JSON list of C-alpha atoms in Angstrom, two decimals:
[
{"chain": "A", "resi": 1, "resn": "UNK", "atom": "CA", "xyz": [70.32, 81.00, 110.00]},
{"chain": "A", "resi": 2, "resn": "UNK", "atom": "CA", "xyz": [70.91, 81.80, 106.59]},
{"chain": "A", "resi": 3, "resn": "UNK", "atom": "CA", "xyz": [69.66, 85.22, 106.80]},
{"chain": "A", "resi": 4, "resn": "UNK", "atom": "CA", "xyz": [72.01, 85.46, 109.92]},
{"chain": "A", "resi": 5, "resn": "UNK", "atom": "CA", "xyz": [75.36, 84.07, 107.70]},
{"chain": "A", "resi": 6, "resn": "UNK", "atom": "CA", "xyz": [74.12, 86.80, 104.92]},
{"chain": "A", "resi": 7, "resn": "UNK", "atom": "CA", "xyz": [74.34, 89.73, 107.22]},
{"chain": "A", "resi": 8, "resn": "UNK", "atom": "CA", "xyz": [77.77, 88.61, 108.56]},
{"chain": "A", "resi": 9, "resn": "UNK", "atom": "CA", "xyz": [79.13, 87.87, 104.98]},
{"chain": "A", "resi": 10, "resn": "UNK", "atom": "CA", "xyz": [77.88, 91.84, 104.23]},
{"chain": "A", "resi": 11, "resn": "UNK", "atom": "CA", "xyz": [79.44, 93.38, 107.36]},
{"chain": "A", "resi": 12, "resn": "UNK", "atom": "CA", "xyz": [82.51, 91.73, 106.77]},
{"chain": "A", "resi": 13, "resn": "UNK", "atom": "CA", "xyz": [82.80, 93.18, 103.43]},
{"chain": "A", "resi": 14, "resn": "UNK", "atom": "CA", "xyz": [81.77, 96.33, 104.36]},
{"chain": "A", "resi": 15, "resn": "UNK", "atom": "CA", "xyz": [84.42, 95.92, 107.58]},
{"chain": "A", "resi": 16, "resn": "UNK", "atom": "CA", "xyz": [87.23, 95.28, 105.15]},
{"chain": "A", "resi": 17, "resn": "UNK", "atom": "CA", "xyz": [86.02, 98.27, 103.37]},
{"chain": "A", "resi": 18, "resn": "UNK", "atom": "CA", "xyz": [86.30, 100.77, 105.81]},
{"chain": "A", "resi": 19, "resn": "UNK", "atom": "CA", "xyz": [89.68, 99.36, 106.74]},
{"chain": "A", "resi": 20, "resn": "UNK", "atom": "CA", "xyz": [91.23, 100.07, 103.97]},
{"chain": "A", "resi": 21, "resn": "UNK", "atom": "CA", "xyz": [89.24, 103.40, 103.81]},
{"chain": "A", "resi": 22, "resn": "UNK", "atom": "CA", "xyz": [90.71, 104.38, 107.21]},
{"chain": "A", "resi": 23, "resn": "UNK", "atom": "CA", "xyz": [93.92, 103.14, 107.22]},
{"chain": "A", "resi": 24, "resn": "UNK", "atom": "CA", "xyz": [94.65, 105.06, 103.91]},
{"chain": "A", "resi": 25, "resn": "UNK", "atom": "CA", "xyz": [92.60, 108.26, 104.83]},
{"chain": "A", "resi": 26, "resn": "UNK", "atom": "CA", "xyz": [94.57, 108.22, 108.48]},
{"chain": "A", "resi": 27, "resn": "UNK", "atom": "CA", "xyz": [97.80, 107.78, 106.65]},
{"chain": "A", "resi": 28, "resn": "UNK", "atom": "CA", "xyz": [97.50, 110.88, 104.05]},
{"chain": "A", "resi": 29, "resn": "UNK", "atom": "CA", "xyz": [95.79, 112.61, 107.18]},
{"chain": "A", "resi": 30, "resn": "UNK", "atom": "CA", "xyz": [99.26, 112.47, 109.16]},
{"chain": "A", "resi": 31, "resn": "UNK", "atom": "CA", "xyz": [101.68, 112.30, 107.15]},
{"chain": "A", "resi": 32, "resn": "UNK", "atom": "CA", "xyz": [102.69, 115.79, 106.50]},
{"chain": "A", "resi": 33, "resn": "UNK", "atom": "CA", "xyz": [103.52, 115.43, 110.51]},
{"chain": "A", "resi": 34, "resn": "UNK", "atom": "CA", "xyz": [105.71, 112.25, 110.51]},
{"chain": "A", "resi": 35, "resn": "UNK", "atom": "CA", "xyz": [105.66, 109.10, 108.23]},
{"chain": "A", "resi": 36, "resn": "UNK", "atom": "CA", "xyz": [106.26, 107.45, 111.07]},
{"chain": "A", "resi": 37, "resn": "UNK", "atom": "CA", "xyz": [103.51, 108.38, 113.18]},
{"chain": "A", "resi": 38, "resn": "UNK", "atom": "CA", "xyz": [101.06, 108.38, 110.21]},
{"chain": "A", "resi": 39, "resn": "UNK", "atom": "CA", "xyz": [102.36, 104.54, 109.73]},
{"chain": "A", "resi": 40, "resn": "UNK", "atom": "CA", "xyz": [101.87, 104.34, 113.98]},
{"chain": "A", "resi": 41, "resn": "UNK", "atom": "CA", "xyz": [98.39, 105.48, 113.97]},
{"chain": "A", "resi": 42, "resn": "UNK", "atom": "CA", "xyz": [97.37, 103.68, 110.64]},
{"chain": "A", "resi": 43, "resn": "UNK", "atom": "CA", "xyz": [98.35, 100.07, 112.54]},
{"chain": "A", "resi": 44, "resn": "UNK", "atom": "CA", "xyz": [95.97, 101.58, 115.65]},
{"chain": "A", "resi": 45, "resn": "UNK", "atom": "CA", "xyz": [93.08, 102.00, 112.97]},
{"chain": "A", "resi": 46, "resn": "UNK", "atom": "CA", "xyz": [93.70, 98.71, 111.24]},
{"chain": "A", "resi": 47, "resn": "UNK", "atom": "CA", "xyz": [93.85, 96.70, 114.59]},
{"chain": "A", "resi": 48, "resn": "UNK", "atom": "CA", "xyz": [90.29, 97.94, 115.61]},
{"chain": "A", "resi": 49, "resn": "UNK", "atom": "CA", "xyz": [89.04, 97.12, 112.17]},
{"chain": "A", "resi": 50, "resn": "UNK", "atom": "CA", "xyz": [90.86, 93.70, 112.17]},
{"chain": "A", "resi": 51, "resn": "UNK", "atom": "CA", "xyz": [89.87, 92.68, 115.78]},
{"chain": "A", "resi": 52, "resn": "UNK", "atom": "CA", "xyz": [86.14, 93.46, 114.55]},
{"chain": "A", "resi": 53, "resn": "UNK", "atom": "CA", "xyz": [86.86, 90.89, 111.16]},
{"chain": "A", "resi": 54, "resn": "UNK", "atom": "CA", "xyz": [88.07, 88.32, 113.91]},
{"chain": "A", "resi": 55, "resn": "UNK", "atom": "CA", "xyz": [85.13, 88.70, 116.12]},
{"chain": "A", "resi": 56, "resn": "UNK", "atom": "CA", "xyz": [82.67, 88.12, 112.94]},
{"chain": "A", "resi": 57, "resn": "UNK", "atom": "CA", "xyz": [84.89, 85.67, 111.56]},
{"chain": "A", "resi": 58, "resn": "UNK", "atom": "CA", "xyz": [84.69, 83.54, 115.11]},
{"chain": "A", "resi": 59, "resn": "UNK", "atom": "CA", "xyz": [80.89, 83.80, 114.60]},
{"chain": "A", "resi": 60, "resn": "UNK", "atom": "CA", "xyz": [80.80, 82.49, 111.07]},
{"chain": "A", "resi": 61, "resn": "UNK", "atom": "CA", "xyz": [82.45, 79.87, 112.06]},
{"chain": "A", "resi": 62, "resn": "UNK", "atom": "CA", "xyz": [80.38, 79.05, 115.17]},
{"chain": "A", "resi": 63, "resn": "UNK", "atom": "CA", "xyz": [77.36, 79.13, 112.66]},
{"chain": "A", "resi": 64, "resn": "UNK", "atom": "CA", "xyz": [79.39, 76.46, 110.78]},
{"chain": "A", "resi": 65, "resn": "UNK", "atom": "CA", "xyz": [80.01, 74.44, 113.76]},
{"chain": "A", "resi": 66, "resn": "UNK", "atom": "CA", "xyz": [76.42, 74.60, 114.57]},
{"chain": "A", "resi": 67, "resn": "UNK", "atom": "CA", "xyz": [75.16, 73.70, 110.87]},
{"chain": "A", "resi": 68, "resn": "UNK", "atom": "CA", "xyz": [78.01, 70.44, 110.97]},
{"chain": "A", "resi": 69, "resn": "UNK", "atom": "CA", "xyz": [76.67, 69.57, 115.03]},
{"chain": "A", "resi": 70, "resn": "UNK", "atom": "CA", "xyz": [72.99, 69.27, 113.59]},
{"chain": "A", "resi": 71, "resn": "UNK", "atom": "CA", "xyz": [74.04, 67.28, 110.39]},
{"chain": "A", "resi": 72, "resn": "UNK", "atom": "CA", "xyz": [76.14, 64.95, 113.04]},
{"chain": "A", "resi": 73, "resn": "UNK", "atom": "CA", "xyz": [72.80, 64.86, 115.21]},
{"chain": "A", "resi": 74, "resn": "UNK", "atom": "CA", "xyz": [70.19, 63.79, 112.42]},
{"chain": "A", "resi": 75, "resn": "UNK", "atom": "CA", "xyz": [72.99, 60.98, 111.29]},
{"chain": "A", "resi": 76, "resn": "UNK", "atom": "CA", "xyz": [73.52, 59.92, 114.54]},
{"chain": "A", "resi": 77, "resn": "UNK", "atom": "CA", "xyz": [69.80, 59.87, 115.24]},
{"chain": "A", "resi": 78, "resn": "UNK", "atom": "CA", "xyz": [69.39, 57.59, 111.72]},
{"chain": "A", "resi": 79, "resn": "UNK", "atom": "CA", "xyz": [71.79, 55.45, 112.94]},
{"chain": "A", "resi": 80, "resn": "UNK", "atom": "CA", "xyz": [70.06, 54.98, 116.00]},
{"chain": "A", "resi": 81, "resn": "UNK", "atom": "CA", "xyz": [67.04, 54.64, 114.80]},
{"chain": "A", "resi": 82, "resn": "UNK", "atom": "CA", "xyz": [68.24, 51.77, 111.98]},
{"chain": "A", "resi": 83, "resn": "UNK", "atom": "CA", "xyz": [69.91, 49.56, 114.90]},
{"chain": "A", "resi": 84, "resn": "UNK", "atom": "CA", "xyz": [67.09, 49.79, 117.42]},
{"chain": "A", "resi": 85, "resn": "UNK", "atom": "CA", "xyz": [64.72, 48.88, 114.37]},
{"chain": "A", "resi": 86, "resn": "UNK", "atom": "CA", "xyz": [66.91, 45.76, 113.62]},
{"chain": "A", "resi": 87, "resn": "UNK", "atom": "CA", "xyz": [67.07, 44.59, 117.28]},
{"chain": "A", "resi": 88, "resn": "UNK", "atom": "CA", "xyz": [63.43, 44.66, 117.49]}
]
């Protein structure tokens, strides 16, 4: 799991990378045509970038909410274990 939250971490920095990369490249790229359109078409590039951020970013944090579920478990199981050990 940690090797798994390492790899995320790095793609999302290289992800924010490229988006700025793009966006800027895309914007030079058109705007001898139209600022307009080079502003249109660099929100097209950033939304692809920034719905891939959100889609790593929802797995981060499902890795998170696993890590917290198993601490909750092994508590939960202590507990357990400490009040059937006092019935007894």
């Amino acid at each position: 799991l940690p090797l798994l939250e390492n790899v995320i971490s790095f793609l999302l920095g290289v992800l924010w990378t490229l988006l700025g990369v793009s966006v800027v490249l895309v914007f030079l790229s058109f705007w001898h045509t139209s600022w307009i359109f080079a502003l249109a078409m660099s929100l097209f590039v950033a939304s692809f970038w920034l719905l891939l951020i959100v889609l790593l970013e929802m797995a981060n944090l499902q890795i998170d909410k696993l890590k917290e579920l198993k601490k909750q478990t092994a508590l939960l199981q202590k507990l357990y274990d400490t009040l059937s050990h006092h019935r007894s």
